[in-house]
Short mmCIF file of C-alpha atoms in Angstrom, two decimals:
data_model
loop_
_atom_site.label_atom_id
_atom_site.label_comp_id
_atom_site.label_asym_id
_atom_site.label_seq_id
_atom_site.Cartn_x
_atom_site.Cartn_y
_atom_site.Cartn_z
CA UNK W 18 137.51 115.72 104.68
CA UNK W 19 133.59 116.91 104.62
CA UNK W 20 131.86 118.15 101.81
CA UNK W 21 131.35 121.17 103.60
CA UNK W 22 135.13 122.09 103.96
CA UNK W 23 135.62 121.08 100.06
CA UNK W 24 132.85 123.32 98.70
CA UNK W 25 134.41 125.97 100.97
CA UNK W 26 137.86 125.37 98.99
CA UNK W 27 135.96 125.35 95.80
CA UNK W 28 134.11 128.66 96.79
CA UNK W 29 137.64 130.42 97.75
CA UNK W 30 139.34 129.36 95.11
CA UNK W 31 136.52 131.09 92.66
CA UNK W 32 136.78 133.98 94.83
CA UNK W 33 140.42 134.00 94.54
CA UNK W 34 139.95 134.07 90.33
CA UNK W 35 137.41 137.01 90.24
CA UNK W 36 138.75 139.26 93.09
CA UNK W 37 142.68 139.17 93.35
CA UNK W 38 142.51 138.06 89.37
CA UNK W 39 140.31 141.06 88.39
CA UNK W 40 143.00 143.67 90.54
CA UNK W 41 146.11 142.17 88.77
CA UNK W 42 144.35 142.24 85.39
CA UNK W 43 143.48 146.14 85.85
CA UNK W 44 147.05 146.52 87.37
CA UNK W 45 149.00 144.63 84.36
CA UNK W 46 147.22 146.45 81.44
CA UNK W 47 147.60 149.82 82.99
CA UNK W 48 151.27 149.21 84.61
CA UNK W 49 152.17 147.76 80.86
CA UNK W 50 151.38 150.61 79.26
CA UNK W 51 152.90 152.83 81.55
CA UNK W 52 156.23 150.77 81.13
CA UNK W 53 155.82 151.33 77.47
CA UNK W 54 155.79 154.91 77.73
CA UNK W 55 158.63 155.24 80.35
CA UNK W 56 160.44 153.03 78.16
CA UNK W 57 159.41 154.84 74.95
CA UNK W 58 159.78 158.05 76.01
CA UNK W 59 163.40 158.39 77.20
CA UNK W 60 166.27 158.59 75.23
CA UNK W 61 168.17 157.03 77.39
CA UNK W 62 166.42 153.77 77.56
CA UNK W 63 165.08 153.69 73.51
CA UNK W 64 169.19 153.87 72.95
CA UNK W 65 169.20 150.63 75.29
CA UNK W 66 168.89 147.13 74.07
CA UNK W 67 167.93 146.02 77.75
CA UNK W 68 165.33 149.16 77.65
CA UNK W 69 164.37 147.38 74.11
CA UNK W 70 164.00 144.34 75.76
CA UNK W 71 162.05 145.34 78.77
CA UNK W 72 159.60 147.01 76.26
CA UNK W 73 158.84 144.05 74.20
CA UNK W 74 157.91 141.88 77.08
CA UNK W 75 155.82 145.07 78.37
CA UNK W 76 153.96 144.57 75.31
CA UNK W 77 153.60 140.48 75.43
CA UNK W 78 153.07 140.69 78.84
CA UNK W 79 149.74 143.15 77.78
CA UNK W 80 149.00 140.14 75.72
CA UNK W 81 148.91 137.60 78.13
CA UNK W 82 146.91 139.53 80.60
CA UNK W 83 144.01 140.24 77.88
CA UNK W 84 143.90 136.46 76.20
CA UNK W 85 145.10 134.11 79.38
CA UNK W 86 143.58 136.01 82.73
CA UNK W 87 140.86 137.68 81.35
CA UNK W 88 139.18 134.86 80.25
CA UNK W 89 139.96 132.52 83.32
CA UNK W 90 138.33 135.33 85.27
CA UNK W 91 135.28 135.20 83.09
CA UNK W 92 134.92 131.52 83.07
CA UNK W 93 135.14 131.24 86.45
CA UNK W 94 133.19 134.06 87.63
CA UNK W 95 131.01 134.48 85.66
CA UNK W 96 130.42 131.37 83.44
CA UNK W 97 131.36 132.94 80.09
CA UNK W 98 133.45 131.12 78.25
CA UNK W 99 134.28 131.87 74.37
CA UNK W 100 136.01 129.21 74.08
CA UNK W 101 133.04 127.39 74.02
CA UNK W 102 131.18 129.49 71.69
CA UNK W 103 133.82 129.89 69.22
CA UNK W 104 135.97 127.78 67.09
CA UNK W 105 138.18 130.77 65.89
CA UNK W 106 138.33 131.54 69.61
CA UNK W 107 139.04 128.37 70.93
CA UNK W 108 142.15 127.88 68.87
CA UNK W 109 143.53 131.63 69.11
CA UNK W 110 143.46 132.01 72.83
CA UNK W 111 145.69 129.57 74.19
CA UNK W 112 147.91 129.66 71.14
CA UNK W 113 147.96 133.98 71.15
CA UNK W 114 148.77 133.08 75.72
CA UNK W 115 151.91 130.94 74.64
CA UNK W 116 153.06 132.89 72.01
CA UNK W 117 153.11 136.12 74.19
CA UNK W 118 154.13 133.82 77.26
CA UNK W 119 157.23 132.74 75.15
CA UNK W 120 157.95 135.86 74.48
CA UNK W 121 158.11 137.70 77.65
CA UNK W 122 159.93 134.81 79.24
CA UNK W 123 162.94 135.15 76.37
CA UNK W 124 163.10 139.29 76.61
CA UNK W 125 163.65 139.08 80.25
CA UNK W 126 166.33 136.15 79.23
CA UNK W 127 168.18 138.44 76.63
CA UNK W 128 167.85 141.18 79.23
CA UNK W 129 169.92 139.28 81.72
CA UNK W 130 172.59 138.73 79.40
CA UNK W 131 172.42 141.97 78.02
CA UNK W 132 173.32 143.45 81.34
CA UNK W 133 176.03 140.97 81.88
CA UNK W 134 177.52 142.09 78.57
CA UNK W 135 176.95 145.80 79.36
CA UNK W 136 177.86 145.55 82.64
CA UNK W 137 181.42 143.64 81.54
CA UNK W 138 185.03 144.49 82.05
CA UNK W 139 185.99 143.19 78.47
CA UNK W 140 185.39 146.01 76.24
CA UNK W 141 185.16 142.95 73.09
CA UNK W 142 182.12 141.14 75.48
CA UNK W 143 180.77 144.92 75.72
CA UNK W 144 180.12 145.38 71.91
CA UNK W 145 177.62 142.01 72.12
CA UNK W 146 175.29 144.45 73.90
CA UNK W 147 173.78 147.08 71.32
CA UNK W 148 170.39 148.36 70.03
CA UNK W 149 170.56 146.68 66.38
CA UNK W 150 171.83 142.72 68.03
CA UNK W 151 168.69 143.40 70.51
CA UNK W 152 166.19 144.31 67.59
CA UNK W 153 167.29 141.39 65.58
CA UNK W 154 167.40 139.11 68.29
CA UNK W 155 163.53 139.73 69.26
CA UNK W 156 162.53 139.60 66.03
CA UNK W 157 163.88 136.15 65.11
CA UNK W 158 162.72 134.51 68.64
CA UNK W 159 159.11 136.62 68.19
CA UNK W 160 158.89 134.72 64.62
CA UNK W 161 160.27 131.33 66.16
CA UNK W 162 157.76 131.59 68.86
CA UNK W 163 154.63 132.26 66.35
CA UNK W 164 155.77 129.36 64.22
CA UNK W 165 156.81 127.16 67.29
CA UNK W 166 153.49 127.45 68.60
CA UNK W 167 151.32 126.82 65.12
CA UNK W 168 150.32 123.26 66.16
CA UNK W 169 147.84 125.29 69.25
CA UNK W 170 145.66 126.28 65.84
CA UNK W 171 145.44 123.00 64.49
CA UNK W 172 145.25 120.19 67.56
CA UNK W 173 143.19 122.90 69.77
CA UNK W 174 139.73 121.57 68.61
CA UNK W 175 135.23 121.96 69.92
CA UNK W 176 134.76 118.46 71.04
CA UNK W 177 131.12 117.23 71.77
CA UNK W 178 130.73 114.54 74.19
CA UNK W 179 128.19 111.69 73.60
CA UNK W 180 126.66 112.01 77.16
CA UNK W 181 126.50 115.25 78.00
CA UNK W 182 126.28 116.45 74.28
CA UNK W 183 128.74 119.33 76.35
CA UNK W 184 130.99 121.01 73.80
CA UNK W 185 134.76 121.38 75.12
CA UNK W 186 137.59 123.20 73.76
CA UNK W 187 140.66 120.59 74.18
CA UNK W 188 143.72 119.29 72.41
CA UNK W 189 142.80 116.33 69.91
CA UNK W 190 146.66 114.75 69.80
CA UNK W 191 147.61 113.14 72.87
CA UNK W 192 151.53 113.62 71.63
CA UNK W 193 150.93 117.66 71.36
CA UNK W 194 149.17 117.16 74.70
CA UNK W 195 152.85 116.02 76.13
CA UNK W 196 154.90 118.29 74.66
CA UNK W 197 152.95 121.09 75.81
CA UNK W 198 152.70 120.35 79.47
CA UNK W 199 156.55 119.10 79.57
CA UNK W 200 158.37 120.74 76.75
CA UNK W 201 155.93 124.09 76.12
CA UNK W 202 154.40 125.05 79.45
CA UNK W 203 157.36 123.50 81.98
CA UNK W 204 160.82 123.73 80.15
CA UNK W 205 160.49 126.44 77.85
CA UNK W 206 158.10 128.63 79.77
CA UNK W 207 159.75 128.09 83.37
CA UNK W 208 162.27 126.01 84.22
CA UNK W 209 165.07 126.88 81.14
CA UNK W 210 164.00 130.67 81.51
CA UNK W 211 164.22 130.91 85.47
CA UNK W 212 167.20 128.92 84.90
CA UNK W 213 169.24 131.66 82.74
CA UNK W 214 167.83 134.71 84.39
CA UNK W 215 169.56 133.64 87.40
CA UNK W 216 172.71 132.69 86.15
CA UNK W 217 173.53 136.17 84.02
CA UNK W 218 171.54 138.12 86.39
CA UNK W 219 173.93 136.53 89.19
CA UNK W 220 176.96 137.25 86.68
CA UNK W 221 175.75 141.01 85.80
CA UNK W 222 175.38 141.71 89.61
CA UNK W 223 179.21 140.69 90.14
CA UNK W 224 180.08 143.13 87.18
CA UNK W 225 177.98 146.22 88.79
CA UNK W 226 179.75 145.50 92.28
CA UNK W 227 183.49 146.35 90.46
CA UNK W 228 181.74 149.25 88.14
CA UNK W 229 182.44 151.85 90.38
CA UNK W 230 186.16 151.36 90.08
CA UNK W 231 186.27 151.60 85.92
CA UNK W 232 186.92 154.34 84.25
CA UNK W 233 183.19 154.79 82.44
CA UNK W 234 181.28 157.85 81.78
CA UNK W 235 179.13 158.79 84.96
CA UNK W 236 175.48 158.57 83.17
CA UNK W 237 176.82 155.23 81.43
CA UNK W 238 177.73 153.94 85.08
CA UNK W 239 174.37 154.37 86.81
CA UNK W 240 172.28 153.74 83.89
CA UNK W 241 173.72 150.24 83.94
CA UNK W 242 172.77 150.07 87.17
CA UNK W 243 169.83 151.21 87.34
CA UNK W 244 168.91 148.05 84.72
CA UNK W 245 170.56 145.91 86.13
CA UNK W 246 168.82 146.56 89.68
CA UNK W 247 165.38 146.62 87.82
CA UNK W 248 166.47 143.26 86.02
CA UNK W 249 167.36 141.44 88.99
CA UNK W 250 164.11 142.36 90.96
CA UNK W 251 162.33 141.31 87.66
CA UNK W 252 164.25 137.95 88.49
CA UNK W 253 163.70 137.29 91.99
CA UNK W 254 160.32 138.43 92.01
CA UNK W 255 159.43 135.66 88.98
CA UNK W 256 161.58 133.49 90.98
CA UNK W 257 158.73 133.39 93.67
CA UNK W 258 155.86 133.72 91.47
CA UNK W 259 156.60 131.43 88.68
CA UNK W 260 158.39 128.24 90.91
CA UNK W 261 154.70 127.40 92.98
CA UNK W 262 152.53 127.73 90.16
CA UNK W 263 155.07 125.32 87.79
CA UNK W 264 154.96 122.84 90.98
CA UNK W 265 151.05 123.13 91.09
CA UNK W 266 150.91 122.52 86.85
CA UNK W 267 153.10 119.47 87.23
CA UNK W 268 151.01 117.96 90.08
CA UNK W 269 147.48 118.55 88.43
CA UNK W 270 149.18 115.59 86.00
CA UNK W 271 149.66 113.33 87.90
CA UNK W 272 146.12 111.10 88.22
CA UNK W 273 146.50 109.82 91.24
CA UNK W 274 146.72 112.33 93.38
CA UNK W 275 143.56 114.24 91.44
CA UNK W 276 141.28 110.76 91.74
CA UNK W 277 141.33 111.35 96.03
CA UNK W 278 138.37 114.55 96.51
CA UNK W 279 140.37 115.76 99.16
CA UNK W 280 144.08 116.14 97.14
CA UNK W 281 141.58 117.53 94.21
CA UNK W 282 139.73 119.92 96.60
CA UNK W 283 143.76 121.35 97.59
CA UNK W 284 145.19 121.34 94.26
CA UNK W 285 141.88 123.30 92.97
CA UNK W 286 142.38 125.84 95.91
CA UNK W 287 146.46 125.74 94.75
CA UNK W 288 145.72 125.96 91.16
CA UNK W 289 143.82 129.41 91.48
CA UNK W 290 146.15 130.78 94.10
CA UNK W 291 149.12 130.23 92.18
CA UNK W 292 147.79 131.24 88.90
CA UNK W 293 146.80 134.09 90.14
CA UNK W 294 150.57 134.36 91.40
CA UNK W 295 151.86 133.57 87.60
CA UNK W 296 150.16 136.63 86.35
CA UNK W 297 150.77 138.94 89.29
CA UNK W 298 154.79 138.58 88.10
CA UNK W 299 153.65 139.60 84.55
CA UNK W 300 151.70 142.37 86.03
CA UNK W 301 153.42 144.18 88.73
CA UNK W 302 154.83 147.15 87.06
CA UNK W 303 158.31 147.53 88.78
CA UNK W 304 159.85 149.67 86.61
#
């Protein structure tokens, strides 16, 4: 491959970043709040522990836009990076990303099986889906996450290199290092959650197809499916998103295909096209 055609990666994948990164940031922040408010506002959906649910990960997913794509989009378009420039900020931002990542993944999780409990035939599996269980149930996984995720404040360190006296903001223990990319970033973050979604999702969708022939309050029939429909397109839709970019992350690990220029010049393209994918599934406001 020439040099020419791998600057012109390099140069698309920046451009990829700033312009398509800067429209999905705009669109997240305002489509998050406008889920809030939908969500808040109606009595219907405040008396809903999938509603609940769906309004927490509104909130993380606020989160991520403002501490994960945000800054990629000013590091890479513009060369400002506070990670750089600031301890505090170095060890806050990804930790503050994984926390809110977490988060958002589990909601949409305990939304799935919400819906299949809501959604089934045996009244005793119904009672498992209720306001106070939901509020409870995000709490303890909010506090697990922010406790889970302590070690990003303590092994995210400035490291100065003796060449380039360069100052980097990196993870000092190589162990930490592993779990993140495997256990953190992969498994927990991905694979487990795209893993459930579609499994209950799958389940709740059986449910809503024999609805129509229980004897259930009208309102109570179509609000359940009107979440459930808005749950499953959450699902398929980070079905799409999420899978490429997980691919791309566990590829960029593996040395030998980053040592060639030309597989680095195509994952580097890759990287920014499906990142910019990752965040467009915790931006699109569907609701």
């Amino acid at each position: 491959m020439s040099t020419g055609f791998t600057s012109s990666l390099t140069f698309a994948g920046k451009e990829t970043i700033i312009y398509l990164g800067s429209i999905t940031l705009i669109a997240g922040i305002v489509g998050g709040f406008l889920d809030i408010v939908v969500f808040l506002s109606l009595k219907t959906f405040r008396r809903s522990p999938c509603g609940f649910y769906l309004t927490v990960m509104s909130i993380s997913n606020i989160g991520q836009m403002v501490t994960g794509l945000l800054s990629r989009i000013l590091t890479t378009g513009f060369n400002i990076d506070w990670t750089l420039t600031s301890l505090f900020y170095c060890k806050f931002r990804l930790y503050c990303y994984q926390v809110c990542s977490l988060i958002s993944m589990t909601c949409i999780c305990l939304a799935s099986i919400d819906q299949y409990f809501a959604t089934c035939s045996r009244p005793r599996v119904q009672q498992w889906s209720n306001v106070n269980l939901a509020r409870r149930l995000s709490a303890i996984f909010t506090v697990i996450w922010i406790v889970h995720n302590a070690p990003f404040l303590i092994y995210y360190d400035h490291i100065v290199s003796s060449t380039t006296d360069k100052v980097t903001c990196i993870i000092t223990n190589n162990v930490f290092d592993q779990y993140t990319t495997y256990s953190i970033t992969v498994t927990l973050g991905k694979i487990l959650p795209i893993g459930i979604t579609l499994l209950f999702g799958f389940l709740a969708y059986r449910n809503v197809q024999q609805i129509t022939y229980r004897t259930l309050p009208m309102v109570r029939r179509e609000l359940d499916k009107q979440l459930t429909v808005m749950v499953l397109v959450q699902i398929v839709f980070g079905f799409f998103t999420i899978t490429p970019y997980t691919i791309i992350y566990i590829l960029l690990k593996v040395p030998q295909l980053s040592q060639d220029p030309t597989n680095a010049a195509y994952l580097q393209y890759a990287t920014a096209l499906t990142t910019c994918m990752l965040y467009i599934y915790f931006a699109v406001s569907i609701f």
